[in-house]
Tab-separated table of C-alpha atoms and ligand atoms in Angstrom:
chain	number	residue	atom	x	y	z
A	1	MET	CA	-1.972	21.536	16.172
A	2	TRP	CA	0.854	19.420	18.036
A	3	GLU	CA	0.172	20.674	21.565
A	4	ASN	CA	-0.827	18.176	24.041
A	5	LEU	CA	0.065	15.264	21.768
A	6	GLU	CA	3.026	14.259	24.021
A	7	ILE	CA	4.788	14.336	20.508
A	8	GLY	CA	7.857	16.482	20.502
A	9	LEU	CA	8.381	18.879	17.675
A	10	GLU	CA	11.935	19.717	16.157
A	11	LYS	CA	11.597	21.564	13.150
A	12	ALA	CA	14.185	21.500	10.309
A	13	SER	CA	16.439	24.571	10.373
A	14	GLN	CA	16.268	26.781	7.383
A	15	GLU	CA	19.674	25.085	6.353
A	16	GLN	CA	18.069	21.741	6.778
A	17	LEU	CA	15.174	22.418	4.616
A	18	LYS	CA	15.654	20.570	1.137
A	19	GLU	CA	14.993	21.969	-2.178
A	20	LYS	CA	11.723	20.437	-3.597
A	21	PRO	CA	12.159	18.300	-6.809
A	22	SER	CA	10.255	19.480	-9.838
A	23	GLN	CA	6.744	18.214	-10.243
A	24	ASP	CA	7.276	16.620	-13.476
A	25	GLY	CA	9.106	13.297	-13.488
A	26	LEU	CA	8.788	12.738	-9.743
A	27	GLY	CA	8.931	8.997	-10.141
A	28	PHE	CA	8.140	6.830	-7.188
A	29	GLY	CA	9.958	6.960	-3.902
A	30	ALA	CA	13.083	8.897	-4.852
A	31	HIS	CA	12.567	12.179	-2.997
A	32	PHE	CA	11.882	12.304	0.734
A	33	THR	CA	10.196	15.436	2.623
A	34	ASP	CA	11.961	17.627	5.295
A	35	HIS	CA	10.364	15.786	8.345
A	36	MET	CA	9.643	12.359	9.634
A	37	PHE	CA	7.942	10.881	12.702
A	38	LEU	CA	9.916	8.775	15.038
A	39	MET	CA	8.917	6.827	18.224
A	40	LYS	CA	11.027	4.116	20.076
A	41	TRP	CA	10.024	1.080	22.204
A	42	ASP	CA	11.658	-1.117	24.581
A	43	ARG	CA	10.466	-3.426	27.364
A	44	GLU	CA	11.149	-1.207	30.192
A	45	ARG	CA	9.506	2.047	28.903
A	46	GLY	CA	6.948	0.791	26.080
A	47	TRP	CA	6.501	3.449	23.337
A	48	HIS	CA	8.503	6.816	24.100
A	49	ASP	CA	10.302	9.605	22.758
A	50	ALA	CA	7.713	10.112	19.963
A	51	LYS	CA	8.582	13.110	17.786
A	52	ILE	CA	8.390	14.866	14.619
A	53	CYS	CA	11.935	15.773	13.743
A	54	PRO	CA	13.988	16.596	10.595
A	55	TYR	CA	14.483	13.594	8.037
A	56	HIS	CA	17.514	11.932	9.209
A	57	LYS	CA	19.657	8.810	9.077
A	58	PHE	CA	19.810	6.156	11.637
A	59	MET	CA	22.847	4.690	13.334
A	60	LEU	CA	22.020	1.069	13.763
A	61	ASP	CA	24.185	-1.772	15.215
A	62	PRO	CA	25.025	-4.262	12.575
A	63	ALA	CA	23.528	-6.747	14.901
A	64	ALA	CA	20.203	-5.000	14.938
A	65	MET	CA	17.733	-7.715	14.669
A	66	VAL	CA	15.972	-6.486	11.529
A	67	PHE	CA	19.246	-7.125	9.480
A	68	HIS	CA	19.071	-10.973	10.224
A	69	TYR	CA	15.579	-12.053	10.994
A	70	GLY	CA	13.646	-9.526	8.870
A	71	GLN	CA	11.278	-8.417	11.795
A	72	ALA	CA	9.962	-5.386	9.827
A	73	ILE	CA	6.400	-4.330	8.800
A	74	PHE	CA	5.135	-1.307	6.827
A	75	GLU	CA	2.282	0.403	5.372
A	76	GLY	CA	1.427	2.653	2.559
A	77	MET	CA	-0.949	5.364	2.122
A	78	LYS	CA	-1.282	8.786	0.313
A	79	ALA	CA	-1.932	12.475	1.151
A	80	TYR	CA	-4.016	14.621	-1.372
A	81	LYS	CA	-4.408	18.059	-2.079
A	82	GLY	CA	-8.021	19.396	-2.947
A	83	ASN	CA	-8.340	22.262	-5.415
A	84	LYS	CA	-8.411	24.817	-2.484
A	85	GLU	CA	-5.262	23.459	-0.982
A	86	GLN	CA	-7.238	21.431	1.510
A	87	VAL	CA	-5.126	18.281	2.698
A	88	TYR	CA	-6.760	14.767	2.891
A	89	LEU	CA	-5.769	11.392	3.926
A	90	PHE	CA	-7.696	8.250	2.553
A	91	ARG	CA	-8.782	5.796	5.284
A	92	PRO	CA	-5.713	6.490	7.386
A	93	GLN	CA	-7.041	4.871	10.474
A	94	ASP	CA	-7.521	1.330	8.468
A	95	ASN	CA	-3.825	1.528	7.617
A	96	ILE	CA	-2.784	2.118	11.268
A	97	GLU	CA	-5.070	-0.832	12.292
A	98	ARG	CA	-3.748	-2.951	9.604
A	99	MET	CA	-0.469	-2.219	10.974
A	100	ASN	CA	-1.167	-3.581	14.500
A	101	VAL	CA	-2.325	-6.734	12.709
A	102	SER	CA	0.922	-7.132	11.301
A	103	ALA	CA	2.701	-6.242	14.482
A	104	LEU	CA	0.686	-8.947	16.316
A	105	ARG	CA	1.664	-11.524	13.616
A	106	LEU	CA	5.380	-10.578	13.675
A	107	CYS	CA	5.598	-10.517	17.560
A	108	MET	CA	6.001	-6.702	17.584
A	109	PRO	CA	4.541	-4.097	19.919
A	110	ARG	CA	1.085	-2.963	19.287
A	111	LEU	CA	1.081	0.892	18.214
A	112	PRO	CA	-0.859	3.382	20.177
A	113	VAL	CA	-3.394	4.214	17.416
A	114	GLU	CA	-4.517	7.308	18.649
A	115	LYS	CA	-1.029	8.751	19.035
A	116	VAL	CA	0.098	7.487	15.778
A	117	PHE	CA	-2.929	9.139	14.040
A	118	LYS	CA	-2.150	12.523	15.525
A	119	GLY	CA	1.569	12.252	14.664
A	120	LEU	CA	0.550	11.380	11.205
A	121	LYS	CA	-1.734	14.222	10.683
A	122	ALA	CA	0.667	16.690	12.238
A	123	LEU	CA	3.576	15.315	10.101
A	124	VAL	CA	1.538	15.756	6.959
A	125	TYR	CA	0.476	19.319	7.895
A	126	LEU	CA	3.821	20.161	8.637
A	127	ASP	CA	5.182	19.161	5.241
A	128	ARG	CA	1.882	20.020	3.482
A	129	ASP	CA	3.890	22.043	0.810
A	130	TRP	CA	5.525	18.867	-0.223
A	131	ILE	CA	2.219	17.549	-1.613
A	132	PRO	CA	2.433	17.748	-5.599
A	133	THR	CA	-0.469	19.682	-7.396
A	134	VAL	CA	-0.050	18.368	-10.683
A	135	PRO	CA	-2.845	15.869	-11.755
A	136	GLY	CA	-2.468	12.379	-10.459
A	137	ALA	CA	0.723	13.030	-8.351
A	138	THR	CA	0.285	12.632	-4.593
A	139	LEU	CA	2.367	12.335	-1.315
A	140	TYR	CA	3.158	8.662	-0.597
A	141	ILE	CA	3.466	7.946	3.168
A	142	ARG	CA	5.449	5.104	4.487
A	143	PRO	CA	5.040	4.044	8.133
A	144	THR	CA	7.543	1.357	9.089
A	145	MET	CA	8.562	-0.557	12.194
A	146	ILE	CA	11.803	-2.354	12.571
A	147	ALA	CA	13.501	-4.329	15.203
A	148	VAL	CA	16.742	-2.749	16.479
A	149	GLU	CA	17.808	-4.598	19.554
A	150	PRO	CA	21.659	-5.457	18.846
A	151	ALA	CA	21.432	-9.284	19.325
A	152	LEU	CA	21.738	-12.581	17.516
A	153	GLY	CA	19.165	-15.263	18.055
A	154	VAL	CA	15.724	-15.728	16.527
A	155	ARG	CA	13.222	-14.318	19.073
A	156	PRO	CA	11.200	-11.344	19.329
A	157	SER	CA	13.433	-8.103	19.611
A	158	GLY	CA	13.376	-6.214	22.832
A	159	GLN	CA	13.721	-2.911	20.995
A	160	TYR	CA	11.883	-1.339	18.012
A	161	TYR	CA	11.649	1.823	16.031
A	162	PHE	CA	8.530	3.194	14.372
A	163	PHE	CA	8.786	5.680	11.861
A	164	ILE	CA	7.014	7.798	9.116
A	165	ILE	CA	8.579	9.069	6.016
A	166	MET	CA	6.854	10.683	3.053
A	167	CYS	CA	7.746	11.168	-0.526
A	168	PRO	CA	6.144	13.186	-3.231
A	169	VAL	CA	5.204	10.843	-6.138
A	170	GLY	CA	4.187	11.369	-9.799
A	171	SER	CA	1.145	10.048	-11.434
A	172	TYR	CA	1.285	6.169	-11.734
A	173	TYR	CA	0.146	6.782	-15.186
A	174	PRO	CA	2.149	9.403	-16.623
A	175	GLU	CA	1.244	8.403	-20.199
A	176	GLY	CA	-2.417	8.111	-19.351
A	177	PHE	CA	-4.447	5.310	-17.541
A	178	GLY	CA	-3.847	2.028	-19.463
A	179	PRO	CA	-3.714	-1.631	-19.009
A	180	THR	CA	-0.733	-3.831	-18.183
A	181	LYS	CA	0.616	-7.104	-19.306
A	182	ILE	CA	0.857	-9.748	-16.518
A	183	TYR	CA	2.735	-13.096	-16.192
A	184	VAL	CA	1.039	-15.905	-14.548
A	185	THR	CA	3.745	-17.879	-12.557
A	186	ASP	CA	3.376	-21.315	-11.674
A	187	LYS	CA	6.997	-21.537	-10.640
A	188	TYR	CA	7.282	-19.306	-7.688
A	189	ALA	CA	4.802	-18.804	-4.782
A	190	ARG	CA	4.107	-15.472	-2.816
A	191	ALA	CA	2.421	-16.771	0.300
A	192	VAL	CA	0.894	-19.791	1.945
A	193	LYS	CA	-1.773	-20.128	4.542
A	194	GLY	CA	-0.296	-20.193	7.730
A	195	GLY	CA	2.498	-17.986	6.655
A	196	VAL	CA	2.620	-14.055	6.457
A	197	GLY	CA	1.117	-13.318	3.105
A	198	ASP	CA	-1.817	-11.638	4.789
A	199	VAL	CA	0.325	-9.082	6.692
A	200	LYS	CA	2.706	-6.319	5.316
A	201	THR	CA	6.085	-7.728	6.297
A	202	SER	CA	9.003	-6.994	4.364
A	203	GLY	CA	10.092	-10.666	3.772
A	204	ASN	CA	7.230	-11.149	1.419
A	205	TYR	CA	8.587	-8.499	-0.964
A	206	ALA	CA	12.195	-9.820	-0.785
A	207	ALA	CA	10.698	-13.189	-1.658
A	208	SER	CA	8.805	-11.786	-4.710
A	209	ILE	CA	11.671	-9.895	-6.570
A	210	MET	CA	12.800	-12.811	-8.639
A	211	ALA	CA	9.633	-13.736	-10.006
A	212	ALA	CA	9.105	-9.921	-10.840
A	213	GLN	CA	12.292	-9.675	-12.523
A	214	GLU	CA	11.813	-12.811	-14.700
A	215	ALA	CA	8.384	-11.326	-15.632
A	216	HIS	CA	9.986	-8.018	-16.634
A	217	GLN	CA	12.755	-9.807	-18.608
A	218	ALA	CA	9.783	-11.489	-20.602
A	219	GLY	CA	8.141	-8.161	-21.209
A	220	TYR	CA	5.397	-8.191	-18.604
A	221	THR	CA	4.590	-5.439	-15.954
A	222	GLN	CA	3.515	-7.792	-13.077
A	223	VAL	CA	3.174	-11.218	-11.741
A	224	LEU	CA	-0.168	-12.948	-11.220
A	225	TRP	CA	0.270	-15.227	-8.173
A	226	LEU	CA	-1.373	-18.649	-7.765
A	227	ASP	CA	-2.045	-20.311	-4.419
A	228	ALA	CA	1.328	-21.926	-3.059
A	229	CYS	CA	-0.183	-25.510	-2.790
A	230	GLU	CA	-1.870	-26.283	-6.085
A	231	HIS	CA	-0.980	-23.482	-8.423
A	232	LYS	CA	-4.525	-23.353	-9.227
A	233	TYR	CA	-6.243	-20.525	-7.446
A	234	VAL	CA	-5.506	-16.899	-8.296
A	235	GLU	CA	-4.399	-14.737	-5.275
A	236	GLU	CA	-3.038	-11.538	-6.053
A	237	VAL	CA	-1.071	-9.329	-8.792
A	238	GLY	CA	2.190	-7.935	-8.001
A	239	THR	CA	1.505	-6.288	-4.855
A	240	SER	CA	-2.188	-5.530	-5.527
A	241	ASN	CA	-5.453	-7.427	-5.033
A	242	ILE	CA	-7.253	-8.685	-8.110
A	243	PHE	CA	-10.776	-8.587	-9.558
A	244	PHE	CA	-12.474	-10.021	-12.596
A	245	MET	CA	-15.648	-9.022	-14.293
A	246	ILE	CA	-17.282	-12.256	-15.465
A	247	ASN	CA	-20.772	-12.367	-16.769
A	248	ASP	CA	-22.508	-9.688	-14.605
A	249	GLU	CA	-20.421	-10.604	-11.392
A	250	LEU	CA	-17.521	-8.811	-10.011
A	251	VAL	CA	-15.190	-11.744	-8.517
A	252	THR	CA	-12.347	-11.419	-6.220
A	253	PRO	CA	-10.485	-14.055	-4.124
A	254	PRO	CA	-11.576	-14.336	-0.614
A	255	LEU	CA	-9.238	-13.127	2.305
A	256	GLY	CA	-8.191	-16.574	3.116
A	257	GLY	CA	-4.839	-16.160	5.083
A	258	SER	CA	-2.691	-15.819	2.116
A	259	ILE	CA	-3.956	-12.686	0.669
A	260	LEU	CA	-3.298	-9.006	1.834
A	261	PRO	CA	-6.600	-7.459	3.038
A	262	GLY	CA	-6.143	-4.227	0.745
A	263	ILE	CA	-7.813	-1.051	1.590
A	264	THR	CA	-8.406	-0.251	-2.058
A	265	ARG	CA	-10.006	-3.843	-2.488
A	266	ASP	CA	-12.303	-2.955	0.386
A	267	SER	CA	-13.074	0.287	-1.139
A	268	VAL	CA	-13.732	-1.189	-4.545
A	269	ILE	CA	-16.182	-3.684	-3.234
A	270	GLN	CA	-18.170	-1.035	-1.279
A	271	LEU	CA	-18.281	1.114	-4.179
A	272	ALA	CA	-19.220	-1.462	-6.704
A	273	ARG	CA	-21.951	-2.886	-4.533
A	274	LYS	CA	-23.367	0.785	-3.979
A	275	TRP	CA	-23.651	0.989	-7.755
A	276	GLY	CA	-25.801	-2.192	-7.599
A	277	LEU	CA	-23.329	-4.569	-9.007
A	278	LYS	CA	-23.040	-8.027	-7.882
A	279	VAL	CA	-19.462	-8.527	-5.920
A	280	VAL	CA	-18.491	-12.025	-4.945
A	281	GLU	CA	-15.526	-12.933	-2.866
A	282	LYS	CA	-14.879	-16.518	-3.862
A	283	PRO	CA	-11.946	-18.745	-5.044
A	284	ILE	CA	-11.305	-18.514	-8.615
A	285	THR	CA	-9.049	-20.901	-10.613
A	286	ILE	CA	-6.650	-19.843	-13.261
A	287	ASP	CA	-8.494	-22.277	-15.559
A	288	GLU	CA	-11.812	-20.649	-14.892
A	289	VAL	CA	-10.265	-17.233	-15.919
A	290	ILE	CA	-8.910	-18.854	-19.062
A	291	GLU	CA	-12.131	-20.376	-19.831
A	292	SER	CA	-14.282	-17.191	-19.210
A	293	SER	CA	-11.594	-15.227	-21.465
A	294	SER	CA	-11.916	-17.920	-24.226
A	295	ASN	CA	-15.869	-17.778	-24.278
A	296	GLY	CA	-15.865	-13.981	-23.975
A	297	THR	CA	-17.605	-13.797	-20.457
A	298	LEU	CA	-14.527	-12.160	-19.075
A	299	SER	CA	-15.014	-8.534	-19.880
A	300	GLU	CA	-12.496	-6.927	-17.461
A	301	ALA	CA	-9.762	-7.710	-15.064
A	302	PHE	CA	-7.770	-5.186	-12.804
A	303	GLY	CA	-5.505	-4.697	-9.833
A	304	THR	CA	-6.283	-2.688	-6.823
A	305	GLY	CA	-3.590	-0.885	-4.595
A	306	THR	CA	-2.855	2.389	-3.174
A	307	ALA	CA	0.067	3.158	-5.446
A	308	ALA	CA	-1.773	2.681	-8.654
A	309	VAL	CA	-5.545	2.647	-7.237
A	310	ILE	CA	-6.886	0.722	-10.188
A	311	SER	CA	-4.644	-1.142	-12.694
A	312	PRO	CA	-6.276	-2.652	-15.553
A	313	VAL	CA	-5.081	-5.917	-17.046
A	314	GLY	CA	-5.029	-5.930	-20.902
A	315	GLU	CA	-3.158	-9.146	-21.272
A	316	PHE	CA	-1.867	-12.320	-19.424
A	317	CYS	CA	0.341	-14.921	-20.237
A	318	TYR	CA	0.115	-18.427	-18.854
A	319	GLN	CA	2.013	-21.502	-19.719
A	320	ASN	CA	3.308	-19.824	-22.857
A	321	GLN	CA	-0.069	-18.834	-24.098
A	322	THR	CA	-1.271	-15.101	-24.176
A	323	TYR	CA	-4.784	-14.170	-23.591
A	324	VAL	CA	-6.103	-10.715	-24.119
A	325	ILE	CA	-8.863	-9.047	-21.982
A	326	ASN	CA	-11.364	-6.576	-23.704
A	327	GLY	CA	-9.131	-6.197	-26.651
A	328	GLY	CA	-6.193	-4.842	-24.553
A	329	GLN	CA	-8.220	-1.930	-23.568
A	330	THR	CA	-9.248	-0.293	-20.338
A	331	GLY	CA	-12.739	-1.586	-19.409
A	332	THR	CA	-15.596	0.859	-18.626
A	333	LEU	CA	-15.731	-0.405	-15.052
A	334	SER	CA	-12.038	-0.084	-14.460
A	335	GLN	CA	-12.193	3.398	-15.674
A	336	ARG	CA	-15.228	4.330	-13.689
A	337	LEU	CA	-13.752	2.980	-10.545
A	338	PHE	CA	-10.605	4.676	-11.213
A	339	ASP	CA	-12.157	8.171	-11.790
A	340	GLU	CA	-14.627	7.944	-8.851
A	341	LEU	CA	-11.824	6.729	-6.320
A	342	GLN	CA	-9.637	9.503	-7.570
A	343	ALA	CA	-12.371	12.232	-7.329
A	344	ILE	CA	-13.271	11.157	-3.893
A	345	GLN	CA	-9.521	11.059	-2.834
A	346	SER	CA	-8.900	14.452	-4.140
A	347	GLY	CA	-12.067	15.939	-2.541
A	348	GLN	CA	-13.809	16.858	-5.776
A	349	LEU	CA	-16.510	14.277	-5.277
A	350	GLU	CA	-18.871	13.840	-2.148
A	351	ASP	CA	-17.523	11.042	0.147
A	352	PRO	CA	-20.522	8.775	1.055
A	353	PHE	CA	-18.353	6.583	2.975
A	354	LYS	CA	-16.634	8.947	5.154
A	355	TRP	CA	-13.411	7.731	3.883
A	356	MET	CA	-11.438	10.941	3.842
A	357	THR	CA	-9.713	12.602	6.797
A	358	ARG	CA	-9.141	16.376	6.519
A	359	VAL	CA	-5.933	17.245	7.816
A	360	GLY	CA	-5.564	20.796	7.162
B	1	PLP	C1	-0.270	-3.129	-0.059
B	1	PLP	C2	-0.601	-4.599	-0.764
B	1	PLP	C3	-1.773	-4.599	-1.366
B	1	PLP	C4	-2.788	-3.193	-1.522
B	1	PLP	O1	-3.438	-2.885	-0.339
B	1	PLP	P1	-3.969	-1.447	-0.165
B	1	PLP	O2	-4.454	-1.266	1.024
B	1	PLP	O3	-5.083	-1.294	-1.348
B	1	PLP	O4	-2.961	-0.470	-0.799
B	1	PLP	C5	-2.204	-5.695	-1.922
B	1	PLP	N1	-1.463	-6.667	-1.940
B	1	PLP	C6	-0.199	-6.782	-1.233
B	1	PLP	C7	0.689	-7.976	-1.303
B	1	PLP	C8	0.221	-5.635	-0.647
B	1	PLP	O5	1.331	-5.467	-0.138
């Protein structure tokens, strides 16, 4: 299927093929498949040398600009196996388009969408035996672009690598779908309007690690981020978007420049609207969340993202006070969204929005 793609194919030799890990206890991001996609860019040639090749190490100059100035962007998506061995991707073109938005913001070259899409499908098909079949386990796909020109000085690099690597990952919920405890920080900020919080660039995650570590030390799974200016408006939870069910409205913060436009977020909005729910994108303050929690109108809260799909929030801590949501249990809407999205993604349910791309 990779003829006429202008994409080279260099298959791993028998000796290069790796032993596949056991499907129980896969964890996240620990094992990588046999092949990768790699493509290079420079000012003279543009994108060139696109190929699918054995997974391998890079030799980079210590002066490669990514190491110093962090010009790096990435994506996260998944491949799923249906019950007849069909292989699916969930909204893959949206990931490629979003990566181009990130590239523009970081002054990196625009990806050739069709070529990347074809390369992605061919790579997933070639390594399809790596897609786990145990319930909830999937193949996580990580497209990445980095600046590799060996030069110091803050300016756009003149050379880039774009690559796609893939890893089989276990179920996000090995002990069953259940709520998390989150820590609301008013000490750290993730993103600010005018910054890069609305694109998937590596620096955002480097900047978030300390807050996450302190939350873990305090016994919480994730950080709930507030806006950087007033520490008042709710923005995101960990590396997920956030939703609140208050009275009969499903509320999520609007995409105002500091929030990552999640594809799962958009899918939840479309699905909930199709079910007749009222979905409102509007600013929501942490005080409103607390008030609705205290007066009983907040029935559910959950995060959305590719890794966990839906992540219900059972408890949050803000300024040394803890608040329990829905008795610390998974809410009915969270459960319904999780079940429905998972069923669509694994090809078990009809796909009314044409979200799925069949690879093989
Ligand atoms: C990737 C990401 C999300 C979720 O996006 P999806 O497309 O749903 O996976 C949300 N917030 C941040 C900060 C992210 O990096």
